[in-house]
Every structure is written in structure tokens, then in C-alpha cells.
Coordinates of C-alpha atoms and ligand atoms in Angstrom, one line a residue:
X1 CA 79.5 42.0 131.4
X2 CA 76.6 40.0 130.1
X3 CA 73.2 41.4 131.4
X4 CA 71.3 37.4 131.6
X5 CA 72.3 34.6 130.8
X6 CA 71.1 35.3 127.2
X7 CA 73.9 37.5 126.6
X8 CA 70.7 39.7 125.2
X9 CA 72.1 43.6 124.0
X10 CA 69.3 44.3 121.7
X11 CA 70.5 46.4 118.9
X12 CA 69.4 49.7 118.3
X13 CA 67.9 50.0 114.9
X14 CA 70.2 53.0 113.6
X15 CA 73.4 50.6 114.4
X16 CA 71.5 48.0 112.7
X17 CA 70.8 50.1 109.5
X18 CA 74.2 51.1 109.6
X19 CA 75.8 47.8 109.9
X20 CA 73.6 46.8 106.6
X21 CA 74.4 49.2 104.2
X22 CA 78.4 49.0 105.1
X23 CA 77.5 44.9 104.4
X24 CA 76.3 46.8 101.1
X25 CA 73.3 44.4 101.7
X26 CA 71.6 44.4 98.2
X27 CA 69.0 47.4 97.8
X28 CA 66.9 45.1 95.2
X29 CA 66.8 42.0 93.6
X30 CA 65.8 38.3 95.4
X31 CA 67.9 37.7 98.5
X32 CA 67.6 35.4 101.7
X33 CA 68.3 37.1 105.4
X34 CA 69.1 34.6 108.1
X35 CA 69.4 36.1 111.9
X36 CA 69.9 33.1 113.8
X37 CA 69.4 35.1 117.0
X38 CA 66.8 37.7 116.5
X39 CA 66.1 39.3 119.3
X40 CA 63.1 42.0 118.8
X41 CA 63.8 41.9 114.6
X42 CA 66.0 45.0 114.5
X43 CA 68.0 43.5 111.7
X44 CA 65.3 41.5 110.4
X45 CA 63.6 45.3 110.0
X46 CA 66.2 47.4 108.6
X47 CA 67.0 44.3 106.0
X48 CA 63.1 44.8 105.2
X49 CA 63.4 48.8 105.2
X50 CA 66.3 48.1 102.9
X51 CA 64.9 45.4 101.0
X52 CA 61.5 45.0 101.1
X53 CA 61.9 41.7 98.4
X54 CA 64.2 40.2 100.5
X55 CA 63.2 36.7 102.0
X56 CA 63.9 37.1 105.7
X57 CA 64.1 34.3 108.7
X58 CA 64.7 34.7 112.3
X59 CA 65.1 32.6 115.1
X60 CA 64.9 33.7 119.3
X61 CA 64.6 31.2 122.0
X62 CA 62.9 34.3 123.8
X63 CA 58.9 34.4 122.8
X64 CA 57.9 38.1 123.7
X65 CA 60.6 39.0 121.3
X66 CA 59.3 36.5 118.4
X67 CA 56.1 38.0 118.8
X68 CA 57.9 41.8 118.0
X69 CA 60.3 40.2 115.6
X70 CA 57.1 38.5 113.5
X71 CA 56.6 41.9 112.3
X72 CA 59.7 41.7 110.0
X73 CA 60.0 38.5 108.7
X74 CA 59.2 34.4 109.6
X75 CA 60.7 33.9 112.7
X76 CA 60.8 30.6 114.7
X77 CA 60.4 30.1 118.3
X78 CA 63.3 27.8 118.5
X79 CA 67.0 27.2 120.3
X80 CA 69.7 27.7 118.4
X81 CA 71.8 25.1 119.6
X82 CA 69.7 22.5 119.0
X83 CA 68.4 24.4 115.3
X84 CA 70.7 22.7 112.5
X85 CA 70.7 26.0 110.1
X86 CA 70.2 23.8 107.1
X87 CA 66.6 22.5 108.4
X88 CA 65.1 26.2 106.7
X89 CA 62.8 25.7 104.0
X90 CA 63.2 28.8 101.7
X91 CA 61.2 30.0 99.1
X92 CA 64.1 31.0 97.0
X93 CA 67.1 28.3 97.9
X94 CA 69.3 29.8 95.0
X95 CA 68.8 33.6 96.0
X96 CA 72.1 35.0 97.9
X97 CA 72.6 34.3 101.3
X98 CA 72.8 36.9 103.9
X99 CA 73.5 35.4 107.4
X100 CA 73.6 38.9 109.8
X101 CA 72.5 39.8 113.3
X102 CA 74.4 40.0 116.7
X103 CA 74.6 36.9 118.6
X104 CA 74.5 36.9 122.8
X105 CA 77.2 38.2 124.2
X106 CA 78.1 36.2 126.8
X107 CA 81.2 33.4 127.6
X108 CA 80.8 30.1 128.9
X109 CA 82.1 30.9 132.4
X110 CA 79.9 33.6 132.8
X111 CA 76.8 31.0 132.1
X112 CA 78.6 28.8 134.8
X113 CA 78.6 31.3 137.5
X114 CA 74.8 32.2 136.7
X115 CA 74.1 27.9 136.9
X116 CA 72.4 28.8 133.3
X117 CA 71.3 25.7 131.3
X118 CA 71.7 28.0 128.0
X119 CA 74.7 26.3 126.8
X120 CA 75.4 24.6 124.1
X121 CA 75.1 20.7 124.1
X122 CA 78.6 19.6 124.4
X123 CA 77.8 16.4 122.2
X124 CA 77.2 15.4 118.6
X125 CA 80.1 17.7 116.9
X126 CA 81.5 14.4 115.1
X127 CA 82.8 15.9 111.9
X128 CA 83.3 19.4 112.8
X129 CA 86.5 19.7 115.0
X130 CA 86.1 23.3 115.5
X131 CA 83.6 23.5 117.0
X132 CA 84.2 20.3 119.3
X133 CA 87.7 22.0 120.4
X134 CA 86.1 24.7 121.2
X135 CA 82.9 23.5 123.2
X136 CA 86.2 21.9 125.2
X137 CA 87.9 24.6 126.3
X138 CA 87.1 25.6 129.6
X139 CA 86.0 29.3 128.6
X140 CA 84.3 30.5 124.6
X141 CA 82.3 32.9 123.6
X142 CA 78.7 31.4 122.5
X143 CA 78.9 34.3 120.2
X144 CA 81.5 32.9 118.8
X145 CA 80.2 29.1 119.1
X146 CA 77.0 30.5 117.2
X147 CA 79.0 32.0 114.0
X148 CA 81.1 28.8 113.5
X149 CA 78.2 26.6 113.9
X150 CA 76.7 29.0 111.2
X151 CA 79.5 28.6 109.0
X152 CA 80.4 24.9 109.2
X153 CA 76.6 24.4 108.8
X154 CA 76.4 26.5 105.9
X155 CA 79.6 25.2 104.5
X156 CA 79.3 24.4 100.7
X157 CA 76.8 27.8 99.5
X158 CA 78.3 31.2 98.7
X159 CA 77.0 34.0 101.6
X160 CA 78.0 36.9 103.3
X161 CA 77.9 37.0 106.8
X162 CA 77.8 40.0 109.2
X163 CA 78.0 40.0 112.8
X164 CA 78.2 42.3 115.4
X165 CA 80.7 40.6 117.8
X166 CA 83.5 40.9 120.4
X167 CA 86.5 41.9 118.1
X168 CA 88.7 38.8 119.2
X169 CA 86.1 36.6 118.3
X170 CA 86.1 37.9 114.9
X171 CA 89.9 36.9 115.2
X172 CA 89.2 33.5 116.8
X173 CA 86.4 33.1 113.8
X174 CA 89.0 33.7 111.5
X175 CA 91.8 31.3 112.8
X176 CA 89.3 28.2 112.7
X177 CA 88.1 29.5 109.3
X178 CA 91.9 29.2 108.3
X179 CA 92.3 26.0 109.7
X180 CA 88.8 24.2 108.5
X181 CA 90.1 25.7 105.2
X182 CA 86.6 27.6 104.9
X183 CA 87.1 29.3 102.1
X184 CA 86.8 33.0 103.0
X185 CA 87.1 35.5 100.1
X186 CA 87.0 38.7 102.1
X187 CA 86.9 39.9 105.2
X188 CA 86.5 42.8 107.1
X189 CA 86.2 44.7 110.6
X190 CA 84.7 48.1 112.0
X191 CA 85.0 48.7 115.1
X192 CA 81.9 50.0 117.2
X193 CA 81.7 52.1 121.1
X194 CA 80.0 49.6 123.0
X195 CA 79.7 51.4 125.5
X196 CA 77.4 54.1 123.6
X197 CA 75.4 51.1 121.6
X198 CA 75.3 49.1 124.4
X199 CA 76.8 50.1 127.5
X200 CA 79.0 47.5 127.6
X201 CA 82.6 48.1 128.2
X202 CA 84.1 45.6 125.4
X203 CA 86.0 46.1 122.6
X204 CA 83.3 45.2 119.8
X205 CA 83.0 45.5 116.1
X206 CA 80.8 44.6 112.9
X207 CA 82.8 41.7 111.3
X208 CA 82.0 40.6 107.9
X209 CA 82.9 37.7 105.9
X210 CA 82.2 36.9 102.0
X211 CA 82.2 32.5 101.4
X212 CA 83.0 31.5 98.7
X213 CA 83.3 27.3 98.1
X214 CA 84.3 28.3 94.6
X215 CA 87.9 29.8 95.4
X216 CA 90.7 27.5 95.0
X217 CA 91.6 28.7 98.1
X218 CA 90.7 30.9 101.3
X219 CA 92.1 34.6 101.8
X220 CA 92.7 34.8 105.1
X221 CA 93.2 38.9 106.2
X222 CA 90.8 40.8 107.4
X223 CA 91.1 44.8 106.4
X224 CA 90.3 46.5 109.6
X225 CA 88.7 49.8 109.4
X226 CA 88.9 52.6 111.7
X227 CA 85.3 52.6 112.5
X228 CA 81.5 52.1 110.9
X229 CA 80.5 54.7 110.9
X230 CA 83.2 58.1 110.1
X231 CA 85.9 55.7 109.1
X232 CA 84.3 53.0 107.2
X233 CA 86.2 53.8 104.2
X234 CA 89.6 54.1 105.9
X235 CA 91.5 50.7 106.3
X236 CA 93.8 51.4 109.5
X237 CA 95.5 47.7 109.4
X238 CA 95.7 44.1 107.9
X239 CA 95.3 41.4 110.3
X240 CA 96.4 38.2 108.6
X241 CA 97.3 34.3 109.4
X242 CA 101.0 33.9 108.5
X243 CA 101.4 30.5 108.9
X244 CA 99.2 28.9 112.3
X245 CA 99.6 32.5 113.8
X246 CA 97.3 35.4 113.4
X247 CA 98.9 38.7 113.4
X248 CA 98.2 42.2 113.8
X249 CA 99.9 44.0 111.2
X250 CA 100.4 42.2 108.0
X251 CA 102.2 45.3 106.2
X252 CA 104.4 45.8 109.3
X253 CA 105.3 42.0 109.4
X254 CA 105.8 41.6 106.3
X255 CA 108.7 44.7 107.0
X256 CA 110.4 42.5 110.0
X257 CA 109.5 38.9 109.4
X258 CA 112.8 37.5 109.1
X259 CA 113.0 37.9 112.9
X260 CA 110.2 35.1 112.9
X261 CA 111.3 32.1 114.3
X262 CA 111.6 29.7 117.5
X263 CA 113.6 31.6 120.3
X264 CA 116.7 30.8 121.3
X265 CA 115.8 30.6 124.7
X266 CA 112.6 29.0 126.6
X267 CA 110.2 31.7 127.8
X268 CA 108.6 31.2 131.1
X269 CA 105.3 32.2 133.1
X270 CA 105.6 33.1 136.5
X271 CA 104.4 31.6 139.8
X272 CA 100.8 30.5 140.2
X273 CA 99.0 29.8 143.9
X274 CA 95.1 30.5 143.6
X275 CA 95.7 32.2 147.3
X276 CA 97.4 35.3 147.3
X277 CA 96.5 35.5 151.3
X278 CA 98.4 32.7 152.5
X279 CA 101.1 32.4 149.9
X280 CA 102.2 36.2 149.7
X281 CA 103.2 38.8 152.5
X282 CA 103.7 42.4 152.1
X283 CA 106.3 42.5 155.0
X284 CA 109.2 40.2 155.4
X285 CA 107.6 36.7 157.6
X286 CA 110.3 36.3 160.0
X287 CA 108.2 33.2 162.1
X288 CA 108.8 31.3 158.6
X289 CA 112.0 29.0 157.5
X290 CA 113.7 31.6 155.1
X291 CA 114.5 29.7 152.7
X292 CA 111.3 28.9 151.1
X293 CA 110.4 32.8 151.1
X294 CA 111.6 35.1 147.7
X295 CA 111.2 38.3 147.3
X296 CA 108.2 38.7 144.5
X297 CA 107.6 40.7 141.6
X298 CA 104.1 41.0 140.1
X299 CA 103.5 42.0 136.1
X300 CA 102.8 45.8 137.5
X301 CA 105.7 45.7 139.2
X302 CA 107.9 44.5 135.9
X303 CA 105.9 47.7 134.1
X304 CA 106.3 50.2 136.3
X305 CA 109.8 49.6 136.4
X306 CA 110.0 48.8 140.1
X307 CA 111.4 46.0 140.1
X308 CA 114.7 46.7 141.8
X309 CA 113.0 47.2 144.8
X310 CA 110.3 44.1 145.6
X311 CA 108.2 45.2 148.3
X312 CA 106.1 41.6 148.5
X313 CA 107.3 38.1 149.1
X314 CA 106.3 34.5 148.3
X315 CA 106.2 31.5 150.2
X316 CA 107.1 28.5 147.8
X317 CA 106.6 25.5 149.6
X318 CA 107.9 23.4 146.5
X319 CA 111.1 23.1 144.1
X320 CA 109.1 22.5 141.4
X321 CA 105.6 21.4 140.1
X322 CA 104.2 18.2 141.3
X323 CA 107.3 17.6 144.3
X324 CA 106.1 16.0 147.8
X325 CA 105.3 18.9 150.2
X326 CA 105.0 16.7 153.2
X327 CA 108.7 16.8 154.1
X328 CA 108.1 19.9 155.3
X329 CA 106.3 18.7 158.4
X330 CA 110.4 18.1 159.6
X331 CA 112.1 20.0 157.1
X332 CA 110.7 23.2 157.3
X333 CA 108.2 22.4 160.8
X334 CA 107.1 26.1 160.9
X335 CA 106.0 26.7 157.5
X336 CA 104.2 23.4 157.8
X337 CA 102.1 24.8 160.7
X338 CA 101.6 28.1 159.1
X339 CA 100.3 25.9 156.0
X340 CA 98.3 23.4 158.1
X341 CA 96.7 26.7 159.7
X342 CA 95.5 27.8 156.1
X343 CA 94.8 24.5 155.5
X344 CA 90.8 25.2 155.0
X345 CA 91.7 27.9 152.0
X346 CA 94.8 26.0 150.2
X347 CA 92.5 22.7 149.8
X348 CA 89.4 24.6 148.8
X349 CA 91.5 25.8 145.6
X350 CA 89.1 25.4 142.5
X351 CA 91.5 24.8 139.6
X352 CA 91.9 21.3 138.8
X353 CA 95.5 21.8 138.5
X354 CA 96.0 21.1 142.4
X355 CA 93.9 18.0 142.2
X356 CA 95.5 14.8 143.2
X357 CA 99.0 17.0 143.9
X358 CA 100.6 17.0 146.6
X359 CA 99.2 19.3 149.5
X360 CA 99.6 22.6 149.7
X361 CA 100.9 22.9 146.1
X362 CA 101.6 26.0 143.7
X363 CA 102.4 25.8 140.2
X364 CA 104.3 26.9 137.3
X365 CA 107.6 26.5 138.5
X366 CA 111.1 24.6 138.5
X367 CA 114.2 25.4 138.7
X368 CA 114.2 28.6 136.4
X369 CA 112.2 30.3 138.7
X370 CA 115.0 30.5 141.2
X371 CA 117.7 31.7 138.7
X372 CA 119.4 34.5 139.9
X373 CA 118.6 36.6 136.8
X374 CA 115.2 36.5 135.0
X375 CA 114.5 39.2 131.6
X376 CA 111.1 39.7 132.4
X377 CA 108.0 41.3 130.8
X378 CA 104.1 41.9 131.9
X379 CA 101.7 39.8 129.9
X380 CA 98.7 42.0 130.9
X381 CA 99.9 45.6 130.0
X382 CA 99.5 47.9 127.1
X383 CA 102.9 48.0 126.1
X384 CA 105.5 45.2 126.0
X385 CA 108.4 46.4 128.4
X386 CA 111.1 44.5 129.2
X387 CA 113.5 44.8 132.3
X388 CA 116.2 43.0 133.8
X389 CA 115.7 41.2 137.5
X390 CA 118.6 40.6 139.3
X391 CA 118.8 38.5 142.7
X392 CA 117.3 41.1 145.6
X393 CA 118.4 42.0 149.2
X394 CA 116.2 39.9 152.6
X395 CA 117.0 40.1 156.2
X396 CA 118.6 36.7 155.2
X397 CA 120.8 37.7 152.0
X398 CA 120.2 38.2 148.5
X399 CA 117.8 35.6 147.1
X400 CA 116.4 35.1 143.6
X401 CA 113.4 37.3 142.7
X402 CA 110.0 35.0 141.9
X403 CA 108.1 36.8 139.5
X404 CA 104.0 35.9 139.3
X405 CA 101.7 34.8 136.7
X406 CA 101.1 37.7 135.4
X407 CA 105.0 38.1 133.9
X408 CA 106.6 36.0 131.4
X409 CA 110.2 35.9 131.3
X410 CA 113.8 34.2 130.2
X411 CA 115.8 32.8 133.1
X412 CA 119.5 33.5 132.8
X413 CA 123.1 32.9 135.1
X414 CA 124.8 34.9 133.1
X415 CA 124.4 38.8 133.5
X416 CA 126.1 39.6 130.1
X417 CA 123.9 37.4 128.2
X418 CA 120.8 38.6 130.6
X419 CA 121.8 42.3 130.0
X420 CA 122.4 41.8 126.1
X421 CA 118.6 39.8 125.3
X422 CA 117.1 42.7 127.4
X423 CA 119.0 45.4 125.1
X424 CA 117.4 43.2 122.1
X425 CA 114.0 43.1 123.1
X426 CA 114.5 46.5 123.9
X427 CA 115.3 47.2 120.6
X428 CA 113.2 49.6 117.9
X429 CA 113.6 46.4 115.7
X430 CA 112.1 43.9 118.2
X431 CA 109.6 46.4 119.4
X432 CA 108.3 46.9 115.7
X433 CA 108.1 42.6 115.4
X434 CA 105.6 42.5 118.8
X435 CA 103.5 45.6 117.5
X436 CA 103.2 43.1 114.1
X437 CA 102.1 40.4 116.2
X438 CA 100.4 42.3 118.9
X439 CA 96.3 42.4 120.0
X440 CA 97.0 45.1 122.3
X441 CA 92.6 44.4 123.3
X442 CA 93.2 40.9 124.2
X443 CA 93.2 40.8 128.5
X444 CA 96.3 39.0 128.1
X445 CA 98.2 40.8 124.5
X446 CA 102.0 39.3 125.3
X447 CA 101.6 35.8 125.2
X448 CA 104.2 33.0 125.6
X449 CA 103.5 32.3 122.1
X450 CA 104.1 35.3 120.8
X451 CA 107.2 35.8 122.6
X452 CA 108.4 32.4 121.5
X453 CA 108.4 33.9 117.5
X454 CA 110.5 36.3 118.6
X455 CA 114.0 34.9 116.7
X456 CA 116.0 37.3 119.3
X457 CA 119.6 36.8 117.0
X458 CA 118.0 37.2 113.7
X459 CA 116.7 40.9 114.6
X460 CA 117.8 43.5 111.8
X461 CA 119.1 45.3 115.1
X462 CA 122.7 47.4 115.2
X463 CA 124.6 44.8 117.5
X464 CA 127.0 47.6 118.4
X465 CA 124.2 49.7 120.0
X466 CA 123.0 46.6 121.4
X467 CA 126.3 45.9 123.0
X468 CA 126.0 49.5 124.2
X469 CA 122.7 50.0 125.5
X470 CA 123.2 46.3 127.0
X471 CA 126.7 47.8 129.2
X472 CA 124.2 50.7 130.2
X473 CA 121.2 48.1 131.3
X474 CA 123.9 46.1 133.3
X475 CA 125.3 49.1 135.2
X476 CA 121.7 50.4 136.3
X477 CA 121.4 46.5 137.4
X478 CA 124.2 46.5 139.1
X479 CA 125.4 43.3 137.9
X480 CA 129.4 42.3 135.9
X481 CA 129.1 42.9 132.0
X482 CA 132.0 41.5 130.1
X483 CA 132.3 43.1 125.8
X484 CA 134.0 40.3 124.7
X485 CA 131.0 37.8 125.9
X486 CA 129.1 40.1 124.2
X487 CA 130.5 40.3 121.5
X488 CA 130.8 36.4 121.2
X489 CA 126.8 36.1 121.5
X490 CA 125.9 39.3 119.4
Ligands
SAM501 C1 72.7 40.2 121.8 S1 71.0 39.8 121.7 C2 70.7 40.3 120.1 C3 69.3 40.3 119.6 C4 69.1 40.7 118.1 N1 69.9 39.9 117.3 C5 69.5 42.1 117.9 O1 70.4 42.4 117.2 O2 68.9 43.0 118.5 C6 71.0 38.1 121.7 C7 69.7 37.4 121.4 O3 70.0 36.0 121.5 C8 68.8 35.3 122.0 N2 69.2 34.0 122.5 C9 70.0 33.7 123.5 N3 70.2 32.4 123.6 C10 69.5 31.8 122.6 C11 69.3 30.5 122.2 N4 69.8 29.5 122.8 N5 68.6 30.3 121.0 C12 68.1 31.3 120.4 N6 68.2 32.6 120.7 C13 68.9 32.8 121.8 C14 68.3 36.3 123.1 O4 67.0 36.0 123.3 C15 68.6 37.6 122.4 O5 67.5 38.1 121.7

């Protein structure tokens, strides 16, 4: 996605206009305009177009573009990550602060695989936790890194910030600002086509935020419009923190919450390997000891709804995470040799997770991955379906299905209890609770997390058309369902 590593998507200066006068930037009147990443000046411009008294100040790393931004405002030739935002000398300390502009777009990983050195330092966050988790975790967004370093650096004055930004980093932004306790007064979202600003293909939006020290506390929902530019006046949703969690429909949760709780059961993720070549087949491997191959479902599978019939399977050289693999040398002699012929690939894995392991391992696993029944669900699609798994027919006998990493899913013996949860999460009632919760934009919208809330016995559902529709879901499985187990769980 990002075009260099300085995540630089100049903004065209009609987007730029725009994105100021839905900020309702001040026409008149002293006020200060900080762009910490400036680019060419297009904000810094239409902030002087709209404000020709305003007190502007930029900063690029890039010095062609100083030079262009110059025109509009004072603008350092400085890095941001190394710039503390509170070093500016302004004319005016006490005039209103605007901090605005549209920071790179580009994610730590993505600066990996270019080798780029424009990263932020990982040290000296003492004091600011936020930022510091962050920096941590293996993959941000320096978009978003840049906009909490503005805030926490700015913490204390009154402003009003506008961004143009990925729209889960506005969420992300919001979460920390919830947890910092930075009190936000407002805040708000309008969505944007990347793909005609920019032509990038993200989901992007103009986030705004109004600071305010002076509240005795932060608001923390952000009033998501249906776009900036027809719809700017049309509020589509409230996201909102309800508790740690941020959530997608604060008028719709509201409506279901009672159904928020811990689950009664333990969600699981699926398989992991890193090497789909070696560990999965697409016919049957008779030369291998059967019993470490299972039939394998994969999150598109679960969707489509084809999971009665698995046409992959898996070799799973372990029981569960972490176990000794080199048994198999006598145990299992020709999936040792098969392994041993791969050996190049498997050991060449790059996620530390197979460091110091035993050879040859795979991950995210135990013993609920072989139960004969699994209520699964794709993290990655659109649309949270949910379907029962029973066991599924090999050359050798019927064998628990393995489901991938791309599922999540419950792990049950017992097909009336298995049939029933799917007939909840099934349910208009449990569907309306997800859709509450739900980023259907994020690559990954059904979470572990999320599905964890899900309080599957305190649903406002019907239990007698769950007891129904659950008889129905065990017939089309093929598998025993017994009414007065049924009754005794629901
Ligand atoms: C998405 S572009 C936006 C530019 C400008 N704000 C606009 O709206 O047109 C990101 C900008 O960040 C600048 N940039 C990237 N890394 C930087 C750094 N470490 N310090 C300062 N500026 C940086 C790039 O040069 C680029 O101009």
C-alpha cells in the first residue's frame, strides 16, 4: 500500500479545504495551525486561504517539499520522531490550537520489508505507556504513532485535532485516549474514497477530536458520519468504549447488552504452520502414518458452508503446542522422512513462535483441536457465520476435522450441546450483539475477543426456537440430538 517508505499521499488541496471547513476551522480571529507532517503545505494553504490571521507551523523531513510548503506558513526541515511538539515557539501561545494534516501512511512492517531507517526510535517513552506499548508491538501504524505522540505531547492545552487517517487508527487513537484518560470532548469520523483521493485501496476517513483538560472527564464516542463530503451532516453510528472494549454500535448495544459477558465456553483459533506446502495436501497422503493426517477446514471453507465435505488435509506432527516431535523418527518413521525432506522450509520459518521448539513444530493447538465436534466461524469474512463441524470420512475412518487459523471456534463432545450453541449464535438476537461489536473493515472483524463477550445463555433469544432450529442443525449434521438435554442447557 504505502508508495515509499514515507508513507507520502500528498493531499489534494480540495480534500484539504474540505476537511477544514467540516473541522469548522475558525474563518477569523487569532488561531495556531500545527501540521506535524506537511508534506507540500496543502493544509498549511487552505488554513491560510481560510484564515489568512492564522499562525501556521509545519514540519517535513522531506526538503523539496519545505521549500513548496514555505509558501504557507513557517515550516521546519525537521523529523518528527525526534521533534518534541512542545519545542515550537509561537507568537500567540494562548491562541487556539489547531493540530491538522495527514500523517504517512505506512505500518511498521511495511518499513521493515523496505529495510527503511524512518522509524520511530524505540527508546525514551518513559512516562507515556501508550506510546511505548505500541512502539512494541510487532506491527503500528506511524500514522497512528504520530497522532498519539501529538496528543500525549500536547496533553494539558485545549485543541482540536484533525487527521486524515486509516479509520481503525482513529479507533485505536481512541482506545489509548480512553485508557491515558485524555480527556476527549468530542469526537468525530467521515469517511473518505481513497481510492479517488489517493488511489489507495484503504478504508480512510477525516477523524477529528476536540481536548479538553478542563472536563471532569473524557467522552469517549465518536459520531461517525456517512461521509465528508454529501453526508457530513448525517450521523450513520456511535462507536463508543463500553468498558475496555470499543464497539461499533453504541445505540444497538445499548439495545442487547445484557448478553455481554464472559462465555460460557473457551473459544479457540485454529491450526497455525507458516508452511502450507509441506503441512497440507489437497489429496489424501497415503505414504504418511494416518493418524497424524485430519481432514482440514480453512475460514472459506466454514463461510461457504462447505464444510461437510473437506477436500484438504493436515499433517499434525504434534498433540499439542510445545510436545517433543522427535519420537517420530520410530513412532511415526515415514512422516519423519517426509518432514526431514522439507527440513530446509520448516526450519527457515520466520515467526519466533517456532524458536527454540521442538522441530518441525505447528501451533495453536491441544487437545480441543481433535474434538470430534467444533462450532466454528471465519474470522476474516464480512459476515459472522456460524456452522457445525462434525468428525469427517478418510480412506482410514472418520477423524476429527482441524480447522486453520483463519477460523475461530468452540470444541464440543456433545452433539446436542454443539447443535444448540450453533442455533444461538445463529440467532437474530446473537447476530444483532456481533453487528454491536463488529468493525466489519478490520482484516480480521471476528475476533477471539469479541466472541468471548458473547454471554451465549443470557441472549434475549426464544429458547423454544432455539431448541428447534438446533434439532434442524443436528439432522443436516447428521449427528444424535436429544430435547430433553436441550432442554436442560437452554
Ligand atoms: C501522507 S504524506 C502527507 C503530506 C501532507 N501532510 C499532506 O497532507 O499533503 C506524509 C508526509 O510525511 C512526511 N514524513 C514522512 N516521514 C517523516 C518524518 N520522519 N518526519 C517528518 N515528516 C515525515 C513525508 O515527507 C510526507 O510529506
Amino acid at each position: 500500500m504505502p508508495n515509499n517508505e514515507f508513507g507520502d499521499f500528498q493531499t489534494p488541496l480540495a480534500l484539504a479545504r474540505r476537511c477544514l471547513e467540516v473541522l469548522a476551522l475558525p474563518q477569523h480571529g487569532p488561531i495556531r495551525v500545527l501540521e506535524p507532517t506537511c508534506g507540500r503545505g496543502a493544509f498549511l494553504r487552505a488554513a491560510k486561504e481560510r484564515n489568512p490571521t492564522s499562525i501556521r507551523y509545519g514540519i517535513d523531513i522531506n526538503a523539496d517539499y519545505v521549500q513548496v510548503a514555505r509558501n504557507y506558513g513557517t515550516v521546519a526541515h525537521a523529523n518528527i520522531f525526534t521533534r518534541n511538539l512542545t519545542d515550537i515557539s509561537w507568537p500567540d501561545p494562548t491562541a487556539p490550537l489547531f493540530v491538522i494534516g495527514n500523517p504517512p501512511w505506512v505500518t511498521a512492517a511495511e518499513l521493515n520489508r523496505m529495510g527503511s531507517n524512518n522509524i520511530p526510535p524505540k527508546k525514551n517513552y518513559k512516562g507515556m505507556p501508550g506510546i511505548a506499548a505500541l512502539l512494541g508491538s510487532s506491527n503500528f501504524d506511524v500514522c497512528e504513532y504520530i497522532i498519539l505522540k501529538a496528543l500525549t505531547e500536547l496533553r494539558g492545552q485545549p485543541l482540536r485535532l484533525g487527521m486524515l487517517c486509516k479509520t481503525h487508527v482513529a479507533r485505536n487513537v481512541l482506545v489509548e485516549c480512553a485508557r491515558a484518560r485524555i480527556q476527549v470532548a468530542t469526537a468525530a469520523l467521515y469517511p473518505i474514497n481513497a481510492r479517488r483521493w489517493f488511489n489507495a485501496e484503504v478504508d480512510a476517513c477525516w477523524f477529528t477530536l476536540t481536548i479538553d483538560p478542563a472536563l471532569p472527564q473524557g467522552n469517549y464516542a465518536i459520531d461517525v458520519h456517512e461521509n465528508l463530503f454529501e453526508g457530513a451532516g448525517k450521523i450513520a453510528r456511535r462507536w463508543g468504549i463500553v468498558g475496555t472494549t470499543l464497539v461499533s454500535d453504541l445505540d444497538a448495544y445499548q439495545l442487547v447488552r445484557s448478553a455481554d459477558g464472559p462465555s460460557p465456553y473457551t473459544w479457540r483459533s485454529g491450526l497455525k504452520h507458516d508452511a502450507a506446502r509441506v503441512f497440507e495436501f489437497t489429496s489424501f497422503p497415503e505414504n504418511l502414518e494416518s493418524e497424524y493426517i485430519y481432514p482440514l477446514l480453512k475460514g472459506t471453507d466454514v463461510f461457504r458452508g462447505r464444510h461437510q465435505h473437506p477436500s484438504r488435509w493436515v499433517l499434525v506432527p504434534q498433540h499439542k503446542f510445545g510436545e517433543d516431535t522427535a519420537h517420530l523418527q520410530y513412532t511415526a518413521p515415514k512422516v519423519w522422512r517426509y518432514l526431514i525432506g522439507h527440513a530446509a522450509a520448516l526450519d527457515n520459518r520466520k515467526s519466533m513462535i517456532y524458536r527454540n521448539r521442538p522441530r518441525f513444530s505447528v501451533f495453536g493447538h491441544g487437545d480441543y483441536t481433535f474434538a470430534p465436534l467444533k462450532v466454528s466461524c471465519s474470522g476474516m469474512h464480512k459476515e459472522s457465520r456460524f456452522q457445525l463441524v462434525t468428525q469427517a470420512k478418510t480412506p482410514r475412518g472418520a477423524r476429527p476435522v482441524v480447522l486453520d487459523d483463519t477460523c475461530y471456534f468452540l470444541p464440543f463432545e456433545n452433539s446436542t450441546h454443539a447443535a444448540l450453541v450453533t442455533a444461538i449464535l445463529r440467532s437474530p438476537e446473537c447476530q444483532a450483539f456481533i453487528q454491536s461489536l463488529v468493525f466489519w473493515d478490520a482484516k480480521r472483524p471476528i475476533t477471539k475477543k469479541l466472541l468471548s463477550h458473547i454471554d451465549l445463555f443470557a441472549l434475549p433469544c426464544d429458547r423454544s426456537t432455539i431448541r428447534a432450529t438446533a434439532a434442524a442443525i443436528a439432522a443436516d449434521a447428521g449427528v444424535r440430538f436429544d430435547a430433553d438435554e436441550a432442554t436442560e442447557l437452554f
